[in-house]
Short mmCIF file of C-alpha atoms and ligand atoms in Angstrom, two decimals:
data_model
loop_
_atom_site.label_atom_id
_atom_site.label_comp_id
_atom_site.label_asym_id
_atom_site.label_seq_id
_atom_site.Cartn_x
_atom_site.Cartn_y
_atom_site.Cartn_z
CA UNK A 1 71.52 -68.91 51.35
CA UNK A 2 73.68 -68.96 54.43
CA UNK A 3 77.53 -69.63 53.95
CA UNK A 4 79.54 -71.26 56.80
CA UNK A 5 82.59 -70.04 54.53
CA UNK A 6 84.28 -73.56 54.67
CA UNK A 7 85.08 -75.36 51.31
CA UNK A 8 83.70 -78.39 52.14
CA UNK A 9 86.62 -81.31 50.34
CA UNK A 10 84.65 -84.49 48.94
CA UNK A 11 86.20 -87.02 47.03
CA UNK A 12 87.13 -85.76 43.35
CA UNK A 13 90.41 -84.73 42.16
CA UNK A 14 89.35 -81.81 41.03
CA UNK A 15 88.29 -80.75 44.17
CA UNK A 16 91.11 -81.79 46.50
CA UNK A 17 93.78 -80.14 43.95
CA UNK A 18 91.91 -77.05 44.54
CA UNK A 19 92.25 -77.12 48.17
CA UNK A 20 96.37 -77.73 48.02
CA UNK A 21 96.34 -74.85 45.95
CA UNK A 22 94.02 -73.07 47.91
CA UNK A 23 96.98 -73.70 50.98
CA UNK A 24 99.76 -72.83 48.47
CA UNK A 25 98.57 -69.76 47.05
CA UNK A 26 97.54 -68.49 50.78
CA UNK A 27 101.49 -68.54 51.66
CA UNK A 28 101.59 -65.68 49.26
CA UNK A 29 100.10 -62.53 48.69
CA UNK A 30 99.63 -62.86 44.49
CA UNK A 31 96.50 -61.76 43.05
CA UNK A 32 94.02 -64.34 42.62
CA UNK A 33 91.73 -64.51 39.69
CA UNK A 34 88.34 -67.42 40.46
CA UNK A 35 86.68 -67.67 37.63
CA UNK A 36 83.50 -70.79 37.51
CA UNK A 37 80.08 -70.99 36.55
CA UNK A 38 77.53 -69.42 39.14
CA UNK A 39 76.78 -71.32 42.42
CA UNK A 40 79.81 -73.20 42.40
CA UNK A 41 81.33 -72.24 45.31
CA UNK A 42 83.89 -69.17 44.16
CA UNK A 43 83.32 -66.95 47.46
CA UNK A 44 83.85 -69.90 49.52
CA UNK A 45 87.27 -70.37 47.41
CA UNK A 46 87.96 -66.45 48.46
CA UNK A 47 87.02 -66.77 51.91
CA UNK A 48 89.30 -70.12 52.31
CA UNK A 49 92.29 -68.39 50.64
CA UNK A 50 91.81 -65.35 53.27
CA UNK A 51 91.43 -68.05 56.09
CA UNK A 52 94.82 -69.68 55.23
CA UNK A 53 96.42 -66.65 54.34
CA UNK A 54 98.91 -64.50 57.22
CA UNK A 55 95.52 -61.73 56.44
CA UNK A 56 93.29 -64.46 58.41
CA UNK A 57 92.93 -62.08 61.65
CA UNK A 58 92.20 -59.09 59.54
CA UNK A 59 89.05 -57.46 57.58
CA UNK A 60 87.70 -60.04 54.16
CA UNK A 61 85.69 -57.41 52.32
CA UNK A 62 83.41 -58.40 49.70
CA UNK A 63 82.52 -56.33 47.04
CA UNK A 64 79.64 -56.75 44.38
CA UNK A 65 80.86 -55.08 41.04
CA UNK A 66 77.65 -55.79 39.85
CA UNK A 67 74.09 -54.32 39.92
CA UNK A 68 75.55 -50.85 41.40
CA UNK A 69 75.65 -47.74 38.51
CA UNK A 70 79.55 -46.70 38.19
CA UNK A 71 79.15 -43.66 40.14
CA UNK A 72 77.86 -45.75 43.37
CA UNK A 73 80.70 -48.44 42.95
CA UNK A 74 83.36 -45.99 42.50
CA UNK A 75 82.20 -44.35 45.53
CA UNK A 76 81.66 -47.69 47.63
CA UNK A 77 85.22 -48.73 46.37
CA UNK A 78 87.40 -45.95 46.85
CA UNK A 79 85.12 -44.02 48.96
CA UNK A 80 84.57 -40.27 49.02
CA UNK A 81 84.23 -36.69 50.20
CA UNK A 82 82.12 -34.80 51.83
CA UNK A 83 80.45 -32.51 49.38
CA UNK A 84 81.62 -34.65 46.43
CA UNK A 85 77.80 -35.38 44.85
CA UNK A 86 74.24 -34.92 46.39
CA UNK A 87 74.13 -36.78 49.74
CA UNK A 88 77.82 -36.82 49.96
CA UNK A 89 77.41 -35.14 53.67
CA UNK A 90 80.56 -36.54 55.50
CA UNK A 91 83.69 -37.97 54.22
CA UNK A 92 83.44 -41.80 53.45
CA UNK A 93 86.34 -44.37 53.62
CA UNK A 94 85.85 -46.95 50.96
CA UNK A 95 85.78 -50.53 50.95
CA UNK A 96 89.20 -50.79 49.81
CA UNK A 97 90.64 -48.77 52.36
CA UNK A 98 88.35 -51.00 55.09
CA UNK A 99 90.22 -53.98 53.89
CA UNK A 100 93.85 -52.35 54.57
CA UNK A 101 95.64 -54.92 55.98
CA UNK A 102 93.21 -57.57 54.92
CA UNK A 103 91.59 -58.89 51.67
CA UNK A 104 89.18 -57.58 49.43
CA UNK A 105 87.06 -59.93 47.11
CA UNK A 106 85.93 -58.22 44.11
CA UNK A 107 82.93 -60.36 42.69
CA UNK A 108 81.38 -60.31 39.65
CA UNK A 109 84.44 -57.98 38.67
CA UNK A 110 83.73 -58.73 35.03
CA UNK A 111 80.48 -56.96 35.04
CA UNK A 112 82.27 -53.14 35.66
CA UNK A 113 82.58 -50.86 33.14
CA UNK A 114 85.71 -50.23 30.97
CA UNK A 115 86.08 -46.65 33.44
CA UNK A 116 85.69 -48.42 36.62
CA UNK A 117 88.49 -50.73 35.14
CA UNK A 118 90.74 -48.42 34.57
CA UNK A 119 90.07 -46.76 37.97
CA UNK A 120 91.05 -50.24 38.98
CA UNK A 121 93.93 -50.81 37.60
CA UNK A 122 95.64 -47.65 38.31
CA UNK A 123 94.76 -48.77 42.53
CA UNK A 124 96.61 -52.24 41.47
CA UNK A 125 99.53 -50.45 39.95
CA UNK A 126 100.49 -47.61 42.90
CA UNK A 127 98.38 -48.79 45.83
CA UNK A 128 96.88 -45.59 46.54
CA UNK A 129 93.17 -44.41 46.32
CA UNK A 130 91.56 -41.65 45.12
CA UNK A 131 88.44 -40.69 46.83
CA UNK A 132 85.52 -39.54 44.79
CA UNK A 133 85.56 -35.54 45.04
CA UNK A 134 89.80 -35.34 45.45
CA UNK A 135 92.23 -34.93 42.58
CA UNK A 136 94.75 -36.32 43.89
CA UNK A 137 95.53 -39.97 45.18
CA UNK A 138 96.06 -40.07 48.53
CA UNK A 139 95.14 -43.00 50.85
CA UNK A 140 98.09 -45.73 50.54
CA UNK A 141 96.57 -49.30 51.55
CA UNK A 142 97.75 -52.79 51.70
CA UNK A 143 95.05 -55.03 50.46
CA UNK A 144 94.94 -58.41 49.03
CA UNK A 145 92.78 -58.53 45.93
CA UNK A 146 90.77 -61.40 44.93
CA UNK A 147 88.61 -61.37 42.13
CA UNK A 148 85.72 -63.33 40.83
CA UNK A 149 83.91 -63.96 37.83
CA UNK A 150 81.47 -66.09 35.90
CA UNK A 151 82.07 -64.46 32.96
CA UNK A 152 84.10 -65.77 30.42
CA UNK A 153 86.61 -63.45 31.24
CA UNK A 154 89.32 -64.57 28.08
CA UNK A 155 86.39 -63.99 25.34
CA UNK A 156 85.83 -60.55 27.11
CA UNK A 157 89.26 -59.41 26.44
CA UNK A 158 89.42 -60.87 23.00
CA UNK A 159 86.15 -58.57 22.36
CA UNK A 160 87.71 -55.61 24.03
CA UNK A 161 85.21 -55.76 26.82
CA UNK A 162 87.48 -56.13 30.05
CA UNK A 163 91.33 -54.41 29.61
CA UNK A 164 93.80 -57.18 28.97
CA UNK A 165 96.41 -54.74 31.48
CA UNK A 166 93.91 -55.49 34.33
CA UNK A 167 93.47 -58.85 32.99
CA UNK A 168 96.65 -59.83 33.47
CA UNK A 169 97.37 -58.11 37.04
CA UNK A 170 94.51 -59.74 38.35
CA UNK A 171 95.35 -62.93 36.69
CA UNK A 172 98.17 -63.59 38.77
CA UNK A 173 96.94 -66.98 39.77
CA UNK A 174 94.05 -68.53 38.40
CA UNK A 175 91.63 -70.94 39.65
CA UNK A 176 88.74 -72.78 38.32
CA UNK A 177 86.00 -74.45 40.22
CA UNK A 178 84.71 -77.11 38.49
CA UNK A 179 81.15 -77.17 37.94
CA UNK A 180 79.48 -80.05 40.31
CA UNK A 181 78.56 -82.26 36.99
CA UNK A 182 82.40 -82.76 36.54
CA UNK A 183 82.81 -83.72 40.08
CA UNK A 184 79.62 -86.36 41.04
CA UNK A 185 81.44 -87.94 43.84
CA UNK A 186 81.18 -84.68 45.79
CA UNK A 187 77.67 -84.67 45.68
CA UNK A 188 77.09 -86.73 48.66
CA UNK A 189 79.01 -85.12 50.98
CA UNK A 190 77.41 -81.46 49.84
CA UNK A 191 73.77 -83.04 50.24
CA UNK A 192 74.72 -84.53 54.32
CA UNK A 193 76.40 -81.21 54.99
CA UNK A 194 73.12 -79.32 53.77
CA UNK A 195 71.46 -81.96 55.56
CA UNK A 196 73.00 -81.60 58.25
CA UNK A 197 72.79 -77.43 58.60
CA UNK A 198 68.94 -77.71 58.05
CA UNK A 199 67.67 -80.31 59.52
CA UNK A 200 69.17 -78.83 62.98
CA UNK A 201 66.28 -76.21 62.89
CA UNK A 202 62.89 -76.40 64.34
CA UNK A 203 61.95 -79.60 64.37
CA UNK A 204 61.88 -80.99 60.82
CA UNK A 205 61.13 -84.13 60.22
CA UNK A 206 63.62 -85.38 57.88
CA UNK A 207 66.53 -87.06 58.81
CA UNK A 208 68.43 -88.92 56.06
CA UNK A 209 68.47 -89.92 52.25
CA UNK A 210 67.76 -93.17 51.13
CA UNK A 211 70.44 -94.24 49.21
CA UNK A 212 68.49 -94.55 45.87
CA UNK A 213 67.19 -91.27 45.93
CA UNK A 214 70.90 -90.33 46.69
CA UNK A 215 72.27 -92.16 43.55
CA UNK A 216 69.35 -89.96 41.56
CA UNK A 217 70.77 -86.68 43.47
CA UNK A 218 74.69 -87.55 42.24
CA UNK A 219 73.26 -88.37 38.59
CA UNK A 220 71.66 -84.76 38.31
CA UNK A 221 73.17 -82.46 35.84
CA UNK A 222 72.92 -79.55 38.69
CA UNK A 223 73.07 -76.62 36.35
CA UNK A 224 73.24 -74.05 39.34
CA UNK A 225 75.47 -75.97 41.33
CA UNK A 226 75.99 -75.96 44.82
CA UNK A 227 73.65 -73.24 45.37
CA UNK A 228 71.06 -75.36 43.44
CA UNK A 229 72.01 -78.51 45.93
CA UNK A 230 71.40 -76.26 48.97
CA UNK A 231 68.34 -75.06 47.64
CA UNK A 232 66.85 -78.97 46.48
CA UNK A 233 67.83 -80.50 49.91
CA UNK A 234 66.34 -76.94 52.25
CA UNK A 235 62.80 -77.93 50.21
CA UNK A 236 63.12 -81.38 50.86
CA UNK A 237 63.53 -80.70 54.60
CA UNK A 238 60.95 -77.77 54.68
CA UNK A 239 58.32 -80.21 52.74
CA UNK A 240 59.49 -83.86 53.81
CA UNK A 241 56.34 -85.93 55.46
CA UNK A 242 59.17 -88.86 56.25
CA UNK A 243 62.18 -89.40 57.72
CA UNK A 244 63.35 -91.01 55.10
CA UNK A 245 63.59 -89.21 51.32
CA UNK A 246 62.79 -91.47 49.02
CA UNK A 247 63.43 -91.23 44.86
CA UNK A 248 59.83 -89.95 44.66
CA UNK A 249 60.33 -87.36 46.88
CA UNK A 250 62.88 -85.86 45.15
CA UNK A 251 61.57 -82.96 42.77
CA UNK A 252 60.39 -83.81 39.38
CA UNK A 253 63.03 -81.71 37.52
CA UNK A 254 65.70 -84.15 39.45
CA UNK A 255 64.10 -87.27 38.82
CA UNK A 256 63.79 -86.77 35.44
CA UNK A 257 61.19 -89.22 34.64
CA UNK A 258 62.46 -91.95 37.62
CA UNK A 259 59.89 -92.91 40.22
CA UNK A 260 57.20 -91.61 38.19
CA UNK A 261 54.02 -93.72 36.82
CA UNK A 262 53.64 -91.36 33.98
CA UNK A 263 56.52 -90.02 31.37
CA UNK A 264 56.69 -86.59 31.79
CA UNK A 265 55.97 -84.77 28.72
CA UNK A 266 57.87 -82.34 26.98
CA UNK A 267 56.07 -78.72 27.45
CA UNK A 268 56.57 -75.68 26.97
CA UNK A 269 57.48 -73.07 30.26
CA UNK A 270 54.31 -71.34 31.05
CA UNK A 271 53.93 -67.98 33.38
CA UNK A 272 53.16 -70.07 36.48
CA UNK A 273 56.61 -72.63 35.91
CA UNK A 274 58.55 -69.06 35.47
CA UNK A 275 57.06 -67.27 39.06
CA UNK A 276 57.26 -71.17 40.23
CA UNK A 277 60.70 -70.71 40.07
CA UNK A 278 61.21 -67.40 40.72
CA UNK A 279 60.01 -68.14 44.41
CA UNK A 280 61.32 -71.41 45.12
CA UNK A 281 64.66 -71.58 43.00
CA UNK A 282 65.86 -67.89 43.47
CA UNK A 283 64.23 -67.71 47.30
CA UNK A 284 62.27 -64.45 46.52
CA UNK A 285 59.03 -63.67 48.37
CA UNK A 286 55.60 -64.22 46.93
CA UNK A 287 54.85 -60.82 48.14
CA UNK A 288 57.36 -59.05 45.93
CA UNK A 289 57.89 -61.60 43.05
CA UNK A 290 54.25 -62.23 42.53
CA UNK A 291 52.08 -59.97 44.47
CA UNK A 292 52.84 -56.34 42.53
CA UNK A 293 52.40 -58.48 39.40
CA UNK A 294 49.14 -59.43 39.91
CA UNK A 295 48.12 -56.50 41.46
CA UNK A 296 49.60 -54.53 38.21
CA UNK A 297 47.43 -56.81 35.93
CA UNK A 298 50.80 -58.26 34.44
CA UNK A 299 49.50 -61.63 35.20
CA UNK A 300 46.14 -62.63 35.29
CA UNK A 301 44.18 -64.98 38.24
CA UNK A 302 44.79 -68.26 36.32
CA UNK A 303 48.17 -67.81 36.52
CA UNK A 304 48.31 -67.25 40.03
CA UNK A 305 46.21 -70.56 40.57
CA UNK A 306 48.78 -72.51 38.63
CA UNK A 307 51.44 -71.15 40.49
CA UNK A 308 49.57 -72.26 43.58
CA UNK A 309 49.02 -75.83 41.83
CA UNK A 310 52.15 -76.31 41.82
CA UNK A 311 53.31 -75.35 45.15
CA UNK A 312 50.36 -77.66 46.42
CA UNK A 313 52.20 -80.27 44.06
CA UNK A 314 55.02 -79.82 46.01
CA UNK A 315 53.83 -79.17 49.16
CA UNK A 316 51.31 -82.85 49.31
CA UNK A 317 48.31 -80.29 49.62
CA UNK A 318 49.74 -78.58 52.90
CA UNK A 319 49.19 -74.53 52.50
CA UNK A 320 51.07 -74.48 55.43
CA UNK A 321 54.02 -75.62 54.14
CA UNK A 322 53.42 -73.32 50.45
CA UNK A 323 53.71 -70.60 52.11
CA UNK A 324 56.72 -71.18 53.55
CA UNK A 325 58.11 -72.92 49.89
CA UNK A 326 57.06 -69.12 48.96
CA UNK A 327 59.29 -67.20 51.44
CA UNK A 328 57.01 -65.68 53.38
CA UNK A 329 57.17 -65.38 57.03
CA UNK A 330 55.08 -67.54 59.43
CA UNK A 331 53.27 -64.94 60.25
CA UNK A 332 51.88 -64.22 56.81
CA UNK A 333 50.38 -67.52 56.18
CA UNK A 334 46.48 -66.39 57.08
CA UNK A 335 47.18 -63.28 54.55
CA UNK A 336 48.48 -65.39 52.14
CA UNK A 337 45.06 -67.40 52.37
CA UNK A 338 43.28 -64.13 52.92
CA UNK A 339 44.42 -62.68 49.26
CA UNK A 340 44.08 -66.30 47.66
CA UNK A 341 40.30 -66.41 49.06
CA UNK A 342 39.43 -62.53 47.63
CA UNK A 343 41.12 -63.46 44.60
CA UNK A 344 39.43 -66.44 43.93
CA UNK A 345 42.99 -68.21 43.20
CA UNK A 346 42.28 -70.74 45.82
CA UNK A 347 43.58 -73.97 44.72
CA UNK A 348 41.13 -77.24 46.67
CA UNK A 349 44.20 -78.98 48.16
CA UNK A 350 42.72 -81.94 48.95
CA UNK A 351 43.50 -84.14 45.39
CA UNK A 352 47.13 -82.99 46.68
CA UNK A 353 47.23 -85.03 49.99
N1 LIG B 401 82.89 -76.77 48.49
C1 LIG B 401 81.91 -76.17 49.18
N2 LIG B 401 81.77 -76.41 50.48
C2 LIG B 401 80.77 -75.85 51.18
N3 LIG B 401 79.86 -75.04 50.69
C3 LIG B 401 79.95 -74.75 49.40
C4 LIG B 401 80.98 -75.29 48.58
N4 LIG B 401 80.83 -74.81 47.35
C5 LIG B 401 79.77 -74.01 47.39
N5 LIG B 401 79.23 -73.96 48.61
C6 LIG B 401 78.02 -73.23 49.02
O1 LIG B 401 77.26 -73.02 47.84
C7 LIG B 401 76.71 -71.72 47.80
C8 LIG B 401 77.25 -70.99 46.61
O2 LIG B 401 78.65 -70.75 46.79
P1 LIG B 401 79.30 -69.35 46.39
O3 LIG B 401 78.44 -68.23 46.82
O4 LIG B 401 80.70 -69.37 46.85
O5 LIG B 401 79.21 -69.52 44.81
P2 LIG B 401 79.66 -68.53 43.66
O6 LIG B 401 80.50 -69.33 42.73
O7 LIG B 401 80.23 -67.31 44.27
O8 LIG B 401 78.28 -68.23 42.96
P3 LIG B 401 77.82 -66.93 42.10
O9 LIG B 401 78.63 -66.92 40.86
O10 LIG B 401 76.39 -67.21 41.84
O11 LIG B 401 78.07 -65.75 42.99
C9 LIG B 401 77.07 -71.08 49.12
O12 LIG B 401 76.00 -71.23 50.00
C10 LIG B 401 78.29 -71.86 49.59
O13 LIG B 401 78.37 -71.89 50.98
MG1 LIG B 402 79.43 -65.34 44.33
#
């Protein structure tokens, strides 16, 4: 999902405190500590406190502590020498030292391992790096460090899973972003600002929200947050038939029953709702989320045709627009049919329309 980087400030308390702190705690070059559930808006906190800060003109570096073995993040952190490991074939300046003078964001810092923390630490302590294949620290730099985390970082160091010394240095000040179900009134303003950045490209149709369906948007529990929001109002622009969204436009898991003539009923989550969401909620292509699966016999035709039910669902019967709701490029959309046809996972679309 793009980022403009700017915290957007709505209405709630919450969310305006943050921002005065966010000014505050710019003046100064403490260690910041952003903890918050996922989607909630902690690397726009970082970027903001980087934007205010004296470091504004200078490098924000953002580094994932997660997903990357130990041996590549130690490298990709404190960089490394030529000769130091297999494919080591020049010298490499880490991210830490590309953020001298600036700020480095280390996200998802809960996720490294107790090594990597120590590693860590001993950089916050003298301010010098040591580069993967040296024995010695060398490099002096002058970084800010903000960290992230949707870990529950406190339970971590009470199980002896993240060092309470690092804990602490990073924990100079601490923020929390509330998750959007504590802060409803900002809802509105997220939805016109997503509105607003999508609805600017190619020619959708969609222009506003009625204020109904809006009411049903604030109500919504939004369990992955602003990145969830982003995600809801970019499918109601890519698959909106009307200017106008109404209550029933919005997606069944939002509605929650409301506009519907039938209750929904309880079920359980079947293959299809699991690649359903796979492609549309985490935005990964059809032709790696569900393509190698099928191919690989992991799931079987019917549960391709279900997941193509419900994109149809979604879609009003418009393969046009599935395709897209399934990441793929333009350009793919007679393949897309293509492999449907030789399957035989085509879905008739017209009950859809
Ligand atoms: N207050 C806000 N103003 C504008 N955009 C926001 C705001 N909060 C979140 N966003 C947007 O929501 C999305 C998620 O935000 P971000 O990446 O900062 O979340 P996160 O807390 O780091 O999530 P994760 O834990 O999953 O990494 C981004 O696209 C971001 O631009
Ligand atoms: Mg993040």
């Amino acid at each position: 999902m793009r980022s403009t980087g700017d915290l957007l400030i709505g209405t709630s308390p919450s969310i305006i405190e943050l921002k005065e702190e966010i000014e505050r705690v710019a003046r100064s070059d403490a260690k910041v500590l952003i903890t918050g559930e996922s989607g909630t808006g902690k690397e726009v906190v970082a970027r903001s406190i980087h934007a205010a800060s004296r470091r504004a003109s200078r490098a924000f570096i953002a580094v994932n502590c997660a997903g990357l073995p130990e041996t590549l993040l130690e490298s990709e952190l404190f960089g490394h020498v030529k000769g130091s490991f297999t494919g080591a074939y020049r010298d490499k300046a880490g991210k830490l030292e590309m953020a001298d003078t600036g700020t480095v964001f280390l996200d998802e810092v809960g996720e490294m391992t107790l090594r990597m923390q120590g590693m860590l630490l001993r950089f916050l302590e003298t301010g010098e790096l040591q580069k993967v294949g040296t024995d010695h620290a060398g490099v002096g730099v002058d970084v800010r460090v903000i960290a992230a985390t949707n870990r529950k970082i406190e339970d971590m160091v009470a199980q002896g899973q993240f060092r309470d010394d690092l804990y602490y240095r990073l924990n100079v000040v601490h923020f929390l972003v509330p998750p959007l179900r504590d802060r409803k009134s900002d809802v509105p303003l997220l939805v016109h600002a997503a509105l607003q950045q999508f609805v600017g490209t190619n020619g959708y149709i969609v222009q506003e929200i009625d204020p109904a369906a809006m009411v049903v948007l604030t109500d919504y529990a939004w369990p992955g947050n602003v990145r969830e929001l982003q995600n809801v109002v970019e499918r109601l622009v890519v698959t909106g038939r009307n200017e106008v969204v109404r209550v029933e436009d919005l997606p069944l898991e939002i509605r929650g029953g409301r506009g519907m003539l039938r209750p929904k009923k309880e079920r359980r989550r079947t293959v299809a709702d699991e690649l359903y969401k796979r492609v549309v909620e985490d935005r990964e292509s059809f032709w790696t989320a569900v393509y190698p699966l099928y191919m690989n016999r992991e799931i079987t035709k019917s549960n391709v045709r279900d997941l193509v039910t419900k994109g149809l669902e979604e879609a009003r019967g418009n393969y046009k627009i599935v395709a897209r709701l399934f990441n793929m490029e333009p350009r793919d959309y007679k393949k897309f049919l293509n492999f449907l046809r030789k399957h035989e996972c085509q879905v008739p679309f017209r009950e859809f329309r």
